[in-house]
Amino acid sequence: MTEVPEHLLARSAARRNALEGGGGEAAPAPAAAPSAEVAPAATAAAPAAAATPAAPVVKEPEPVPPYVEAALKRKRIPYWAMSALAFLPLWGILYAQTLSAPPVTEATQLIAGAEVYTGNGCSGCHGPTGGGGSGRPFADCAVVKTFPYIENQLEFVKLGSAGFTGQPYGDPNREGGAHIGGDFGQMPAFGATLTDAELLEVVRHEREVLSGEVVPEDQIDTGSPTEERLWPNGEPMLDSAGVLIDPEGEPLFDDAGKLANPEASISAGGEPAVCE
């Protein structure tokens, strides 16, 4: 016969008492015997659950200073540009080697003569283009007709009309008659104002530019930076110190400022000047 488990019996008795309305306490159900299949009780209490760690406090980020924020937002130089910038010093050195100082140019005697003519008041008396005024005209070969040889004009400009007061100067056979010192106003002396080099420059300007003198090619030193005027024999008119000299290399003027050799051009084989 199959044995009924005690717990079922207890349940059945409780049910029966409830149906019968019995007021007494139901007999307590006998404790169930442990079954052979029940696992042995735990010998030790389960350890208390580990306490949950508290969540870390998140610190609010500090505000970024404006200058830092500006630096972070600023556009960066591209990496490829950095490599290009690295070559700038080398490029600068190479570029500097391609540069050269501008050549030092020296004004020719004719160019310098124009500056002397304007800067010393000559244009105020004789006109900017040599047309004349309170002084005699130079244009249309007028000054070349008066001074067929350049040394005579150099002497007159050096001494002024005071050096020839009442005396003829230049060509005595000039067309229209010889000029007399002082009969057309007073020409100031420039011997103390101009150097010999400036004297030659301004006289050349008056003769070649304003009056139209045609100078033979062999009397212009085109090989020199200043294109110096030469004597008919090819000798320079200025020495290395800038002093006017004659065709023999001697000083052109004496101590009084007069020509030491009045016929220097003639003695050098020169001909009277002509104009265009």
PDB file of C-alpha atoms in Angstrom:
ATOM      1  CA  MET A   1       0.000   0.000   0.000  1.00  0.00           C
ATOM      2  CA  THR A   2       1.328   3.437  -0.925  1.00  0.00           C
ATOM      3  CA  GLU A   3       2.110   5.737   2.037  1.00  0.00           C
ATOM      4  CA  VAL A   4       0.351   9.199   1.914  1.00  0.00           C
ATOM      5  CA  PRO A   5       2.694  12.051   2.670  1.00  0.00           C
ATOM      6  CA  GLU A   6       2.039  13.721   5.983  1.00  0.00           C
ATOM      7  CA  HIS A   7       1.673  17.186   4.579  1.00  0.00           C
ATOM      8  CA  LEU A   8      -1.209  16.011   2.451  1.00  0.00           C
ATOM      9  CA  LEU A   9      -2.808  14.461   5.486  1.00  0.00           C
ATOM     10  CA  ALA A  10      -2.442  17.717   7.420  1.00  0.00           C
ATOM     11  CA  ARG A  11      -3.995  19.693   4.617  1.00  0.00           C
ATOM     12  CA  SER A  12      -6.904  17.253   4.433  1.00  0.00           C
ATOM     13  CA  ALA A  13      -7.570  17.481   8.201  1.00  0.00           C
ATOM     14  CA  ALA A  14      -7.533  21.271   8.083  1.00  0.00           C
ATOM     15  CA  ARG A  15      -9.974  21.232   5.288  1.00  0.00           C
ATOM     16  CA  ARG A  16     -12.271  18.893   7.157  1.00  0.00           C
ATOM     17  CA  ASN A  17     -12.251  21.027  10.302  1.00  0.00           C
ATOM     18  CA  ALA A  18     -13.160  24.084   8.255  1.00  0.00           C
ATOM     19  CA  LEU A  19     -16.130  22.284   6.725  1.00  0.00           C
ATOM     20  CA  GLU A  20     -17.313  20.957  10.070  1.00  0.00           C
ATOM     21  CA  GLY A  21     -17.031  24.385  11.718  1.00  0.00           C
ATOM     22  CA  GLY A  22     -14.938  23.126  14.574  1.00  0.00           C
ATOM     23  CA  GLY A  23     -13.857  25.902  16.903  1.00  0.00           C
ATOM     24  CA  GLY A  24     -10.875  24.245  18.443  1.00  0.00           C
ATOM     25  CA  GLU A  25      -7.553  24.750  17.190  1.00  0.00           C
ATOM     26  CA  ALA A  26      -6.534  22.286  14.659  1.00  0.00           C
ATOM     27  CA  ALA A  27      -3.985  19.905  15.773  1.00  0.00           C
ATOM     28  CA  PRO A  28      -0.695  20.938  14.543  1.00  0.00           C
ATOM     29  CA  ALA A  29       0.592  18.895  11.723  1.00  0.00           C
ATOM     30  CA  PRO A  30       3.464  16.763  12.652  1.00  0.00           C
ATOM     31  CA  ALA A  31       6.726  18.002  11.339  1.00  0.00           C
ATOM     32  CA  ALA A  32       7.666  16.425   8.156  1.00  0.00           C
ATOM     33  CA  ALA A  33      10.486  14.075   8.409  1.00  0.00           C
ATOM     34  CA  PRO A  34      13.352  15.034   6.398  1.00  0.00           C
ATOM     35  CA  SER A  35      13.543  13.184   3.152  1.00  0.00           C
ATOM     36  CA  ALA A  36      16.565  11.317   2.216  1.00  0.00           C
ATOM     37  CA  GLU A  37      16.853  13.428  -0.948  1.00  0.00           C
ATOM     38  CA  VAL A  38      16.873  16.804   0.926  1.00  0.00           C
ATOM     39  CA  ALA A  39      20.253  18.542   0.747  1.00  0.00           C
ATOM     40  CA  PRO A  40      21.967  19.201   4.100  1.00  0.00           C
ATOM     41  CA  ALA A  41      21.407  22.666   5.680  1.00  0.00           C
ATOM     42  CA  ALA A  42      23.972  25.297   5.175  1.00  0.00           C
ATOM     43  CA  THR A  43      26.482  25.247   7.998  1.00  0.00           C
ATOM     44  CA  ALA A  44      27.163  28.969   7.883  1.00  0.00           C
ATOM     45  CA  ALA A  45      25.086  32.040   7.174  1.00  0.00           C
ATOM     46  CA  ALA A  46      25.611  33.613   3.800  1.00  0.00           C
ATOM     47  CA  PRO A  47      27.889  36.586   4.092  1.00  0.00           C
ATOM     48  CA  ALA A  48      26.240  39.910   4.108  1.00  0.00           C
ATOM     49  CA  ALA A  49      26.013  41.500   0.723  1.00  0.00           C
ATOM     50  CA  ALA A  50      28.900  43.887   0.051  1.00  0.00           C
ATOM     51  CA  ALA A  51      28.005  47.514   0.483  1.00  0.00           C
ATOM     52  CA  THR A  52      27.470  49.378  -2.812  1.00  0.00           C
ATOM     53  CA  PRO A  53      30.221  52.017  -3.262  1.00  0.00           C
ATOM     54  CA  ALA A  54      29.047  55.601  -3.351  1.00  0.00           C
ATOM     55  CA  ALA A  55      28.998  57.282  -6.772  1.00  0.00           C
ATOM     56  CA  PRO A  56      31.985  59.602  -7.297  1.00  0.00           C
ATOM     57  CA  VAL A  57      31.308  63.314  -7.075  1.00  0.00           C
ATOM     58  CA  VAL A  58      31.690  64.882 -10.527  1.00  0.00           C
ATOM     59  CA  LYS A  59      33.501  68.213 -10.270  1.00  0.00           C
ATOM     60  CA  GLU A  60      32.203  70.981 -12.468  1.00  0.00           C
ATOM     61  CA  PRO A  61      34.851  72.061 -15.074  1.00  0.00           C
ATOM     62  CA  GLU A  62      36.425  75.412 -14.363  1.00  0.00           C
ATOM     63  CA  PRO A  63      35.637  78.147 -16.900  1.00  0.00           C
ATOM     64  CA  VAL A  64      38.304  78.604 -19.617  1.00  0.00           C
ATOM     65  CA  PRO A  65      39.955  82.050 -19.547  1.00  0.00           C
ATOM     66  CA  PRO A  66      39.033  84.202 -22.572  1.00  0.00           C
ATOM     67  CA  TYR A  67      42.605  84.399 -23.844  1.00  0.00           C
ATOM     68  CA  VAL A  68      42.892  80.591 -23.757  1.00  0.00           C
ATOM     69  CA  GLU A  69      39.572  80.198 -25.528  1.00  0.00           C
ATOM     70  CA  ALA A  70      40.659  82.689 -28.168  1.00  0.00           C
ATOM     71  CA  ALA A  71      43.911  80.799 -28.679  1.00  0.00           C
ATOM     72  CA  LEU A  72      42.037  77.516 -29.050  1.00  0.00           C
ATOM     73  CA  LYS A  73      39.666  78.988 -31.640  1.00  0.00           C
ATOM     74  CA  ARG A  74      42.418  80.736 -33.586  1.00  0.00           C
ATOM     75  CA  LYS A  75      43.159  79.212 -36.969  1.00  0.00           C
ATOM     76  CA  ARG A  76      46.353  77.239 -37.081  1.00  0.00           C
ATOM     77  CA  ILE A  77      48.983  77.452 -39.792  1.00  0.00           C
ATOM     78  CA  PRO A  78      48.622  74.412 -42.038  1.00  0.00           C
ATOM     79  CA  TYR A  79      51.359  71.835 -41.676  1.00  0.00           C
ATOM     80  CA  TRP A  80      52.310  72.203 -45.330  1.00  0.00           C
ATOM     81  CA  ALA A  81      52.831  75.934 -44.774  1.00  0.00           C
ATOM     82  CA  MET A  82      55.303  75.256 -41.986  1.00  0.00           C
ATOM     83  CA  SER A  83      57.531  73.348 -44.380  1.00  0.00           C
ATOM     84  CA  ALA A  84      57.338  76.221 -46.831  1.00  0.00           C
ATOM     85  CA  LEU A  85      58.224  78.723 -44.121  1.00  0.00           C
ATOM     86  CA  ALA A  86      61.265  76.661 -43.229  1.00  0.00           C
ATOM     87  CA  PHE A  87      62.731  77.484 -46.650  1.00  0.00           C
ATOM     88  CA  LEU A  88      62.235  81.242 -46.295  1.00  0.00           C
ATOM     89  CA  PRO A  89      65.712  81.950 -44.809  1.00  0.00           C
ATOM     90  CA  LEU A  90      67.358  80.028 -47.646  1.00  0.00           C
ATOM     91  CA  TRP A  91      65.220  81.849 -50.190  1.00  0.00           C
ATOM     92  CA  GLY A  92      66.168  85.184 -48.625  1.00  0.00           C
ATOM     93  CA  ILE A  93      69.871  84.384 -48.922  1.00  0.00           C
ATOM     94  CA  LEU A  94      69.519  83.337 -52.544  1.00  0.00           C
ATOM     95  CA  TYR A  95      67.428  86.396 -53.361  1.00  0.00           C
ATOM     96  CA  ALA A  96      69.915  88.741 -51.713  1.00  0.00           C
ATOM     97  CA  GLN A  97      72.658  87.331 -53.897  1.00  0.00           C
ATOM     98  CA  THR A  98      70.720  88.304 -57.006  1.00  0.00           C
ATOM     99  CA  LEU A  99      70.596  91.940 -55.926  1.00  0.00           C
ATOM    100  CA  SER A 100      73.319  94.344 -56.864  1.00  0.00           C
ATOM    101  CA  ALA A 101      73.913  97.941 -56.020  1.00  0.00           C
ATOM    102  CA  PRO A 102      72.766 100.310 -58.751  1.00  0.00           C
ATOM    103  CA  PRO A 103      75.644 101.460 -60.880  1.00  0.00           C
ATOM    104  CA  VAL A 104      77.074 104.771 -59.823  1.00  0.00           C
ATOM    105  CA  THR A 105      76.594 107.095 -62.730  1.00  0.00           C
ATOM    106  CA  GLU A 106      78.392 110.369 -63.097  1.00  0.00           C
ATOM    107  CA  ALA A 107      76.719 113.225 -64.904  1.00  0.00           C
ATOM    108  CA  THR A 108      78.279 114.187 -68.200  1.00  0.00           C
ATOM    109  CA  GLN A 109      79.792 117.623 -68.563  1.00  0.00           C
ATOM    110  CA  LEU A 110      76.801 118.776 -70.618  1.00  0.00           C
ATOM    111  CA  ILE A 111      74.261 117.587 -68.056  1.00  0.00           C
ATOM    112  CA  ALA A 112      76.225 119.116 -65.213  1.00  0.00           C
ATOM    113  CA  GLY A 113      76.570 122.323 -67.240  1.00  0.00           C
ATOM    114  CA  ALA A 114      72.784 122.696 -67.439  1.00  0.00           C
ATOM    115  CA  GLU A 115      72.609 122.517 -63.641  1.00  0.00           C
ATOM    116  CA  VAL A 116      75.362 125.099 -63.246  1.00  0.00           C
ATOM    117  CA  TYR A 117      73.626 127.388 -65.754  1.00  0.00           C
ATOM    118  CA  THR A 118      70.347 127.263 -63.836  1.00  0.00           C
ATOM    119  CA  GLY A 119      71.798 127.188 -60.346  1.00  0.00           C
ATOM    120  CA  ASN A 120      74.029 130.256 -60.733  1.00  0.00           C
ATOM    121  CA  GLY A 121      71.550 132.697 -62.218  1.00  0.00           C
ATOM    122  CA  CYS A 122      72.765 132.510 -65.811  1.00  0.00           C
ATOM    123  CA  SER A 123      69.281 131.661 -67.048  1.00  0.00           C
ATOM    124  CA  GLY A 124      67.893 134.763 -65.326  1.00  0.00           C
ATOM    125  CA  CYS A 125      69.943 137.079 -67.563  1.00  0.00           C
ATOM    126  CA  HIS A 126      70.401 135.076 -70.744  1.00  0.00           C
ATOM    127  CA  GLY A 127      67.100 133.155 -70.683  1.00  0.00           C
ATOM    128  CA  PRO A 128      66.430 129.480 -69.957  1.00  0.00           C
ATOM    129  CA  THR A 129      66.979 128.594 -73.606  1.00  0.00           C
ATOM    130  CA  GLY A 130      69.571 131.266 -74.337  1.00  0.00           C
ATOM    131  CA  GLY A 131      67.144 133.687 -75.933  1.00  0.00           C
ATOM    132  CA  GLY A 132      68.628 136.624 -74.048  1.00  0.00           C
ATOM    133  CA  GLY A 133      67.229 139.240 -71.678  1.00  0.00           C
ATOM    134  CA  SER A 134      69.265 141.594 -69.593  1.00  0.00           C
ATOM    135  CA  GLY A 135      72.252 139.612 -70.872  1.00  0.00           C
ATOM    136  CA  ARG A 136      73.205 138.879 -74.450  1.00  0.00           C
ATOM    137  CA  PRO A 137      71.516 135.993 -76.276  1.00  0.00           C
ATOM    138  CA  PHE A 138      73.253 132.683 -76.864  1.00  0.00           C
ATOM    139  CA  ALA A 139      70.800 131.018 -79.239  1.00  0.00           C
ATOM    140  CA  ASP A 140      71.137 130.755 -83.002  1.00  0.00           C
ATOM    141  CA  CYS A 141      74.944 130.482 -82.841  1.00  0.00           C
ATOM    142  CA  ALA A 142      75.219 133.964 -81.304  1.00  0.00           C
ATOM    143  CA  VAL A 143      77.754 133.016 -78.627  1.00  0.00           C
ATOM    144  CA  VAL A 144      79.799 130.890 -81.049  1.00  0.00           C
ATOM    145  CA  LYS A 145      80.038 133.862 -83.415  1.00  0.00           C
ATOM    146  CA  THR A 146      81.370 135.967 -80.545  1.00  0.00           C
ATOM    147  CA  PHE A 147      83.778 133.268 -79.333  1.00  0.00           C
ATOM    148  CA  PRO A 148      84.916 131.042 -82.228  1.00  0.00           C
ATOM    149  CA  TYR A 149      87.392 129.421 -79.847  1.00  0.00           C
ATOM    150  CA  ILE A 150      86.240 128.038 -76.514  1.00  0.00           C
ATOM    151  CA  GLU A 151      89.180 129.321 -74.455  1.00  0.00           C
ATOM    152  CA  ASN A 152      88.175 132.934 -75.111  1.00  0.00           C
ATOM    153  CA  GLN A 153      84.695 132.356 -73.695  1.00  0.00           C
ATOM    154  CA  LEU A 154      86.158 130.536 -70.688  1.00  0.00           C
ATOM    155  CA  GLU A 155      88.278 133.616 -69.979  1.00  0.00           C
ATOM    156  CA  PHE A 156      85.334 136.012 -70.320  1.00  0.00           C
ATOM    157  CA  VAL A 157      83.078 134.025 -67.972  1.00  0.00           C
ATOM    158  CA  LYS A 158      85.910 133.741 -65.455  1.00  0.00           C
ATOM    159  CA  LEU A 159      86.678 137.502 -65.412  1.00  0.00           C
ATOM    160  CA  GLY A 160      83.252 138.940 -66.280  1.00  0.00           C
ATOM    161  CA  SER A 161      82.726 142.117 -68.282  1.00  0.00           C
ATOM    162  CA  ALA A 162      84.739 144.019 -65.663  1.00  0.00           C
ATOM    163  CA  GLY A 163      87.860 142.306 -66.973  1.00  0.00           C
ATOM    164  CA  PHE A 164      87.203 143.818 -70.426  1.00  0.00           C
ATOM    165  CA  THR A 165      85.682 147.190 -69.621  1.00  0.00           C
ATOM    166  CA  GLY A 166      85.838 149.375 -72.730  1.00  0.00           C
ATOM    167  CA  GLN A 167      87.773 146.689 -74.598  1.00  0.00           C
ATOM    168  CA  PRO A 168      86.668 144.331 -77.337  1.00  0.00           C
ATOM    169  CA  TYR A 169      86.396 140.656 -76.397  1.00  0.00           C
ATOM    170  CA  GLY A 170      86.021 137.583 -78.512  1.00  0.00           C
ATOM    171  CA  ASP A 171      86.291 137.798 -82.284  1.00  0.00           C
ATOM    172  CA  PRO A 172      87.189 141.381 -83.304  1.00  0.00           C
ATOM    173  CA  ASN A 173      85.928 140.576 -86.799  1.00  0.00           C
ATOM    174  CA  ARG A 174      82.582 139.328 -85.596  1.00  0.00           C
ATOM    175  CA  GLU A 175      79.673 139.823 -87.977  1.00  0.00           C
ATOM    176  CA  GLY A 176      77.888 142.948 -86.761  1.00  0.00           C
ATOM    177  CA  GLY A 177      80.988 144.229 -85.017  1.00  0.00           C
ATOM    178  CA  ALA A 178      83.034 143.256 -82.008  1.00  0.00           C
ATOM    179  CA  HIS A 179      81.451 143.240 -78.551  1.00  0.00           C
ATOM    180  CA  ILE A 180      82.808 145.708 -76.029  1.00  0.00           C
ATOM    181  CA  GLY A 181      83.001 144.950 -72.337  1.00  0.00           C
ATOM    182  CA  GLY A 182      80.308 146.799 -70.377  1.00  0.00           C
ATOM    183  CA  ASP A 183      78.285 148.087 -73.332  1.00  0.00           C
ATOM    184  CA  PHE A 184      75.425 145.628 -72.690  1.00  0.00           C
ATOM    185  CA  GLY A 185      75.105 145.597 -68.949  1.00  0.00           C
ATOM    186  CA  GLN A 186      77.501 144.078 -66.482  1.00  0.00           C
ATOM    187  CA  MET A 187      78.422 140.412 -66.665  1.00  0.00           C
ATOM    188  CA  PRO A 188      79.533 139.193 -63.202  1.00  0.00           C
ATOM    189  CA  ALA A 189      82.819 137.341 -62.817  1.00  0.00           C
ATOM    190  CA  PHE A 190      82.476 133.648 -61.922  1.00  0.00           C
ATOM    191  CA  GLY A 191      86.146 132.860 -61.328  1.00  0.00           C
ATOM    192  CA  ALA A 192      85.674 132.905 -57.567  1.00  0.00           C
ATOM    193  CA  THR A 193      82.251 131.209 -57.696  1.00  0.00           C
ATOM    194  CA  LEU A 194      82.825 128.278 -60.004  1.00  0.00           C
ATOM    195  CA  THR A 195      85.544 125.673 -60.076  1.00  0.00           C
ATOM    196  CA  ASP A 196      87.454 125.157 -63.309  1.00  0.00           C
ATOM    197  CA  ALA A 197      85.422 121.999 -63.945  1.00  0.00           C
ATOM    198  CA  GLU A 198      82.126 123.891 -63.478  1.00  0.00           C
ATOM    199  CA  LEU A 199      83.403 126.706 -65.668  1.00  0.00           C
ATOM    200  CA  LEU A 200      84.027 124.272 -68.508  1.00  0.00           C
ATOM    201  CA  GLU A 201      80.669 122.574 -67.953  1.00  0.00           C
ATOM    202  CA  VAL A 202      78.587 125.740 -68.126  1.00  0.00           C
ATOM    203  CA  VAL A 203      80.488 127.097 -71.140  1.00  0.00           C
ATOM    204  CA  ARG A 204      79.944 123.819 -72.955  1.00  0.00           C
ATOM    205  CA  HIS A 205      76.204 124.021 -72.173  1.00  0.00           C
ATOM    206  CA  GLU A 206      76.018 127.566 -73.521  1.00  0.00           C
ATOM    207  CA  ARG A 207      77.907 126.703 -76.692  1.00  0.00           C
ATOM    208  CA  GLU A 208      76.769 123.183 -77.569  1.00  0.00           C
ATOM    209  CA  VAL A 209      73.216 123.113 -76.216  1.00  0.00           C
ATOM    210  CA  LEU A 210      71.985 126.715 -76.363  1.00  0.00           C
ATOM    211  CA  SER A 211      74.008 128.041 -79.293  1.00  0.00           C
ATOM    212  CA  GLY A 212      74.232 124.852 -81.369  1.00  0.00           C
ATOM    213  CA  GLU A 213      77.991 124.360 -81.732  1.00  0.00           C
ATOM    214  CA  VAL A 214      78.966 121.204 -83.583  1.00  0.00           C
ATOM    215  CA  VAL A 215      81.971 119.660 -81.854  1.00  0.00           C
ATOM    216  CA  PRO A 216      84.134 117.246 -83.865  1.00  0.00           C
ATOM    217  CA  GLU A 217      83.838 113.675 -82.628  1.00  0.00           C
ATOM    218  CA  ASP A 218      87.531 113.428 -81.862  1.00  0.00           C
ATOM    219  CA  GLN A 219      87.179 116.308 -79.373  1.00  0.00           C
ATOM    220  CA  ILE A 220      84.736 114.393 -77.131  1.00  0.00           C
ATOM    221  CA  ASP A 221      86.079 111.619 -74.918  1.00  0.00           C
ATOM    222  CA  THR A 222      83.180 109.210 -75.250  1.00  0.00           C
ATOM    223  CA  GLY A 223      85.101 106.617 -73.249  1.00  0.00           C
ATOM    224  CA  SER A 224      84.962 108.668 -70.042  1.00  0.00           C
ATOM    225  CA  PRO A 225      81.846 108.694 -67.828  1.00  0.00           C
ATOM    226  CA  THR A 226      81.599 112.488 -68.121  1.00  0.00           C
ATOM    227  CA  GLU A 227      82.277 112.616 -71.871  1.00  0.00           C
ATOM    228  CA  GLU A 228      84.921 115.278 -71.404  1.00  0.00           C
ATOM    229  CA  ARG A 229      85.769 117.910 -73.938  1.00  0.00           C
ATOM    230  CA  LEU A 230      89.215 117.565 -75.509  1.00  0.00           C
ATOM    231  CA  TRP A 231      91.545 119.973 -77.272  1.00  0.00           C
ATOM    232  CA  PRO A 232      91.853 119.602 -81.055  1.00  0.00           C
ATOM    233  CA  ASN A 233      95.052 117.596 -80.536  1.00  0.00           C
ATOM    234  CA  GLY A 234      93.154 115.094 -78.370  1.00  0.00           C
ATOM    235  CA  GLU A 235      94.572 116.260 -75.029  1.00  0.00           C
ATOM    236  CA  PRO A 236      92.214 116.789 -72.078  1.00  0.00           C
ATOM    237  CA  MET A 237      91.145 120.273 -71.072  1.00  0.00           C
ATOM    238  CA  LEU A 238      91.147 119.329 -67.364  1.00  0.00           C
ATOM    239  CA  ASP A 239      93.956 117.657 -65.473  1.00  0.00           C
ATOM    240  CA  SER A 240      93.446 114.982 -62.837  1.00  0.00           C
ATOM    241  CA  ALA A 241      92.923 117.692 -60.192  1.00  0.00           C
ATOM    242  CA  GLY A 242      90.146 119.353 -62.205  1.00  0.00           C
ATOM    243  CA  VAL A 243      92.270 122.348 -63.269  1.00  0.00           C
ATOM    244  CA  LEU A 244      91.926 123.757 -66.772  1.00  0.00           C
ATOM    245  CA  ILE A 245      95.055 123.163 -68.809  1.00  0.00           C
ATOM    246  CA  ASP A 246      96.170 124.046 -72.343  1.00  0.00           C
ATOM    247  CA  PRO A 247      97.004 121.528 -75.081  1.00  0.00           C
ATOM    248  CA  GLU A 248     100.552 121.287 -73.717  1.00  0.00           C
ATOM    249  CA  GLY A 249      99.355 120.386 -70.241  1.00  0.00           C
ATOM    250  CA  GLU A 250     100.164 123.794 -68.740  1.00  0.00           C
ATOM    251  CA  PRO A 251      97.681 125.887 -66.704  1.00  0.00           C
ATOM    252  CA  LEU A 252      95.252 127.656 -69.017  1.00  0.00           C
ATOM    253  CA  PHE A 253      95.087 130.850 -66.905  1.00  0.00           C
ATOM    254  CA  ASP A 254      97.735 132.962 -65.295  1.00  0.00           C
ATOM    255  CA  ASP A 255      97.498 134.311 -61.774  1.00  0.00           C
ATOM    256  CA  ALA A 256      95.336 137.235 -62.932  1.00  0.00           C
ATOM    257  CA  GLY A 257      92.830 134.908 -64.572  1.00  0.00           C
ATOM    258  CA  LYS A 258      93.914 135.840 -68.098  1.00  0.00           C
ATOM    259  CA  LEU A 259      94.721 133.262 -70.746  1.00  0.00           C
ATOM    260  CA  ALA A 260      98.328 132.187 -70.504  1.00  0.00           C
ATOM    261  CA  ASN A 261      98.115 130.955 -74.107  1.00  0.00           C
ATOM    262  CA  PRO A 262      95.428 133.009 -75.911  1.00  0.00           C
ATOM    263  CA  GLU A 263      95.728 130.938 -79.061  1.00  0.00           C
ATOM    264  CA  ALA A 264      95.571 127.510 -77.412  1.00  0.00           C
ATOM    265  CA  SER A 265      93.069 126.035 -79.865  1.00  0.00           C
ATOM    266  CA  ILE A 266      94.921 127.433 -82.854  1.00  0.00           C
ATOM    267  CA  SER A 267      98.236 126.105 -81.574  1.00  0.00           C
ATOM    268  CA  ALA A 268      96.608 122.690 -81.151  1.00  0.00           C
ATOM    269  CA  GLY A 269      95.542 122.691 -84.791  1.00  0.00           C
ATOM    270  CA  GLY A 270      91.910 123.619 -84.194  1.00  0.00           C
ATOM    271  CA  GLU A 271      89.510 125.449 -86.496  1.00  0.00           C
ATOM    272  CA  PRO A 272      86.925 128.075 -85.554  1.00  0.00           C
ATOM    273  CA  ALA A 273      83.747 126.537 -84.210  1.00  0.00           C
ATOM    274  CA  VAL A 274      80.721 126.112 -86.412  1.00  0.00           C
ATOM    275  CA  CYS A 275      77.036 125.631 -85.667  1.00  0.00           C
ATOM    276  CA  GLU A 276      74.333 123.375 -87.029  1.00  0.00           C
TER     277      GLU A 276
END
